[in-house]
Amino acid sequence: MADANINYNTAVNYWESTTSDVNGVLGGYGEQTTLPQVEQQGSLKFIKKLKSRMLMNKDEEIMYGRRVMDFGAGIGRVTKNVLYKINEGNPHQQTMRFDLLEPASNFVDQMRIDLQPVNEQGLLGDIYHMGMQDWPHNVQDGSMNNKKYWLIWCQWCLGQVPDNELIYLLERCKKLLVKNGTIVVKENTINSFGLDEQDEFDPQDSSVTRTDNKFRWIFEKAGFNLIACERQKGLPEELFPVRMYALKPRED
Ligand SMILES: C[S@@+](CC[C@H](N)C(=O)[O-])C[C@H]1O[C@@H](n2cnc3c(N)ncnc32)[C@H](O)[C@@H]1O
């Protein structure tokens, strides 16, 4: 299986050897290309369509706020350009808190700089300098106490963990969502036309690209319903198809 080749240290070493900017986190598709703008707009449109299905119970909003997690956050690009904008200019924004998780030290240093405006508004939550595989059970600073998420965003990072770890991670996330909480997964995928397509391992950043079918199987296994799925439009043809999946916990 492709995911048996994943090595966490090789991955972090690779990411720590890249530049701490959009070009570095997006493998050469930085701000000199249209990709960041196009994909950020695509995410905002996807969320806009979901908004009526993301209403939050008032009591929970008072208790937990609209807390968002950005997994494998890199330099905080997605938080800054997408997640922060979801409620920009409306009263819900004040209840939002943005947590980020990222194992590469150079990126964590950079996100603290790039997210300074978010921090100045008191909206920056906790930064977890660790891999997803260690969260939240290896968080020892008490910051996970009485915390629930309105939205957990996973973009271009889930290929860094093997299938069984990903299922286990999603199961943990499920317990950390508010009642009507949502997980969005935005990842490179391989089209599933039949049953023959296989996940592909990339030795450079020690990650796997999964087939669309594999993702759907993992979501099902982890106890989620897929409520929306869209393919990101307007990306360069040489890239893998990028899909956005919105997930809600299944009531078993
Ligand atoms: C392609 S970049 C995407 C960054 C960000 N999501 C974005 O779209 O701008 C992949 C990110 O996953 C991070 N990563 C690598 N291994 C990880 C792990 N085990 N857990 C969480 N993130 C990881 C990398 O350090 C890097 O920041």
XYZ file of C-alpha atoms and ligand atoms in Angstrom:
279
model
C 0.000 0.000 0.000
C 1.270 3.482 -0.911
C 0.693 4.846 2.605
C 3.076 2.295 4.167
C 5.934 4.439 2.804
C 4.992 7.568 4.761
C 7.675 8.788 7.127
C 6.786 11.753 9.359
C 10.385 12.913 9.841
C 11.184 12.844 6.112
C 8.069 14.930 5.530
C 8.873 17.590 8.121
C 12.516 17.740 6.973
C 11.297 18.369 3.440
C 8.891 21.149 4.477
C 11.502 22.746 6.718
C 13.864 22.911 3.723
C 11.398 24.970 1.663
C 10.899 28.724 1.830
C 8.407 30.083 4.377
C 6.140 31.735 1.828
C 3.220 30.849 -0.454
C 5.610 29.500 -3.067
C 7.142 27.174 -0.475
C 3.865 25.796 0.912
C 2.323 25.383 -2.534
C 5.256 23.628 -4.200
C 6.167 26.431 -6.615
C 2.642 27.743 -7.287
C 3.150 30.971 -5.340
C 1.738 34.436 -5.788
C 3.424 34.759 -9.192
C 0.749 32.269 -10.411
C -3.054 32.459 -10.377
C -3.389 29.311 -8.280
C -3.564 30.802 -4.752
C -6.250 33.367 -5.694
C -8.279 30.867 -7.714
C -8.261 28.191 -5.066
C -8.987 30.621 -2.209
C -12.012 31.975 -4.115
C -13.135 28.380 -4.729
C -13.009 27.637 -0.988
C -14.987 30.773 -0.098
C -17.673 29.892 -2.658
C -17.879 26.334 -1.336
C -18.326 27.596 2.243
C -20.896 30.182 1.172
C -23.075 27.407 -0.247
C -22.750 25.452 2.994
C -23.514 28.309 5.364
C -27.202 27.486 5.883
C -26.052 24.026 6.984
C -23.542 25.431 9.463
C -25.903 27.251 11.818
C -24.823 27.096 15.414
C -26.923 26.588 18.502
C -26.895 29.880 20.523
C -25.918 28.260 23.823
C -23.012 26.497 22.183
C -21.930 29.688 20.471
C -21.780 31.414 23.863
C -19.943 28.486 25.425
C -17.448 27.602 22.681
C -17.525 30.441 20.144
C -17.122 29.703 16.452
C -13.769 28.006 16.768
C -11.977 26.916 13.621
C -9.013 24.556 13.240
C -6.632 24.821 10.276
C -4.732 21.516 9.991
C -1.321 21.357 8.308
C -1.613 25.112 8.182
C 1.788 25.931 6.680
C 2.298 29.685 7.053
C -1.398 30.294 7.862
C -2.347 31.114 4.272
C -5.764 29.418 4.482
C -6.637 31.010 7.832
C -5.645 34.452 6.577
C -7.261 34.332 3.134
C -10.219 31.984 3.571
C -11.247 31.089 7.132
C -10.860 34.608 8.494
C -13.053 35.894 5.657
C -15.997 33.546 6.256
C -17.682 35.950 8.670
C -15.729 39.106 7.875
C -17.748 42.197 8.735
C -20.619 40.394 10.485
C -21.158 39.985 14.255
C -20.256 36.273 14.211
C -16.666 37.158 13.454
C -16.105 38.337 17.015
C -16.971 34.876 18.332
C -14.511 33.189 15.982
C -11.156 31.855 17.181
C -8.588 30.464 14.816
C -6.437 27.535 15.933
C -3.687 26.248 13.660
C -1.652 23.056 13.678
C 1.664 22.770 11.884
C 4.770 20.625 12.520
C 7.382 22.609 10.508
C 9.136 25.176 12.746
C 9.894 27.675 9.966
C 6.201 27.808 9.016
C 5.078 28.236 12.620
C 7.440 31.211 12.993
C 6.123 32.726 9.770
C 2.420 32.232 10.615
C 2.921 34.205 13.834
C 4.081 37.123 11.671
C 1.492 36.743 8.884
C -1.396 36.386 11.340
C -0.466 39.438 13.388
C -3.605 41.353 12.221
C -5.799 38.417 13.334
C -3.959 38.354 16.648
C -4.399 42.094 17.141
C -8.159 41.602 16.906
C -7.991 38.956 19.622
C -9.138 36.239 17.204
C -6.003 34.100 17.078
C -6.487 30.986 19.193
C -3.888 28.293 19.860
C -1.015 27.307 17.601
C -0.147 23.628 17.864
C 3.407 22.976 16.775
C 3.013 19.254 16.116
C 1.816 16.667 13.591
C -1.870 15.767 13.261
C -1.070 12.250 14.400
C -0.285 13.659 17.880
C -3.341 15.865 18.257
C -5.058 16.329 20.635
C -3.817 13.540 22.914
C -0.275 14.940 23.133
C -1.395 18.484 23.904
C -0.365 19.019 27.497
C -0.871 22.723 28.097
C -4.554 22.460 29.052
C -5.628 24.360 25.920
C -7.912 21.511 24.829
C -10.030 21.739 27.977
C -13.642 22.663 27.267
C -12.963 23.312 23.590
C -15.184 22.439 20.616
C -14.894 23.333 16.963
C -17.461 24.808 14.602
C -15.260 24.014 11.606
C -12.170 21.869 11.067
C -10.406 22.626 7.784
C -7.928 20.114 6.321
C -6.181 21.322 3.186
C -3.320 19.736 1.292
C -2.046 17.906 4.352
C -4.055 14.706 4.929
C -1.740 12.797 2.572
C 0.945 13.156 5.236
C -0.690 10.480 7.415
C -1.456 6.835 6.595
C -5.051 5.635 6.086
C -5.475 4.083 9.543
C -4.094 7.238 11.219
C -6.422 9.395 9.155
C -9.467 7.384 10.192
C -8.385 7.612 13.820
C -7.763 11.378 13.468
C -11.226 11.970 11.996
C -12.769 9.941 14.807
C -11.018 12.193 17.334
C -12.149 15.301 15.443
C -15.724 14.023 15.492
C -15.727 14.161 19.296
C -14.427 17.731 19.210
C -17.127 19.238 16.996
C -20.065 21.326 18.234
C -23.524 19.855 17.488
C -23.752 21.072 13.915
C -19.993 21.171 13.344
C -18.413 20.569 9.951
C -15.153 19.184 8.614
C -13.939 20.346 5.210
C -11.286 18.349 3.389
C -9.633 19.975 0.383
C -7.053 17.694 -1.182
C -5.411 16.512 -4.366
C -7.220 13.403 -5.543
C -7.041 10.730 -8.226
C -10.259 10.300 -10.218
C -12.000 7.009 -9.527
C -13.370 5.753 -12.831
C -13.394 2.119 -11.829
C -11.845 -0.018 -9.131
C -8.337 -0.056 -10.602
C -7.019 3.352 -9.598
C -4.478 3.305 -6.774
C -3.169 5.897 -4.321
C 0.231 7.308 -5.277
C 3.202 7.856 -2.993
C 5.388 10.957 -3.433
C 8.861 10.395 -1.916
C 9.727 14.109 -2.005
C 7.402 15.143 0.835
C 6.630 11.555 1.906
C 2.903 11.856 1.257
C 0.186 9.962 -0.574
C -2.365 11.235 -3.060
C -5.571 9.289 -2.540
C -8.235 8.272 -4.995
C -11.662 9.880 -4.680
C -13.039 6.449 -3.742
C -10.433 6.018 -1.004
C -11.394 9.345 0.564
C -15.083 8.415 0.510
C -14.290 5.041 2.075
C -12.234 6.720 4.838
C -15.016 9.229 5.617
C -17.522 6.408 5.858
C -15.222 4.330 8.079
C -14.626 7.298 10.413
C -18.389 7.796 10.867
C -19.109 10.793 8.635
C -21.736 11.644 6.050
C -20.506 13.429 2.961
C -22.913 16.352 2.515
C -21.198 18.114 -0.402
C -18.358 17.484 -2.801
C -17.034 19.774 -5.513
C -14.068 19.813 -7.785
C -11.990 23.003 -7.668
C -12.191 24.710 -11.042
C -9.548 26.725 -12.840
C -6.377 24.964 -11.719
C -3.482 24.165 -14.082
C -4.065 20.969 -16.070
C -0.836 19.337 -14.973
C -2.056 19.142 -11.365
C -4.059 16.387 -9.715
C -7.801 17.141 -9.543
C -8.482 18.989 -6.279
C -11.720 18.127 -4.478
C -13.510 19.777 -1.579
C -15.520 17.480 0.669
C -17.845 18.680 3.453
C -18.468 16.181 6.239
C -20.938 15.945 9.107
C -20.808 13.318 11.854
C -23.126 10.398 11.188
C -25.543 9.712 14.024
C -24.967 5.987 14.586
C 1.177 21.550 0.777
S 1.467 22.290 2.356
C -0.122 23.019 2.623
C -0.131 24.094 3.650
C -1.483 24.774 3.853
N -2.528 23.838 4.173
C -1.882 25.577 2.639
O -2.750 25.112 1.877
O -1.320 26.652 2.446
C 1.449 20.845 3.423
C 1.584 21.176 4.892
O 1.391 19.996 5.691
C 2.317 20.043 6.759
N 2.523 18.702 7.331
C 3.473 17.790 7.029
N 3.354 16.705 7.804
C 2.289 16.930 8.622
C 1.680 16.198 9.685
N 2.108 14.991 10.030
N 0.643 16.768 10.337
C 0.184 18.001 9.985
N 0.722 18.728 8.986
C 1.764 18.203 8.319
C 3.553 20.620 6.107
O 4.517 21.038 7.042
C 2.959 21.732 5.268
O 2.802 22.909 5.988
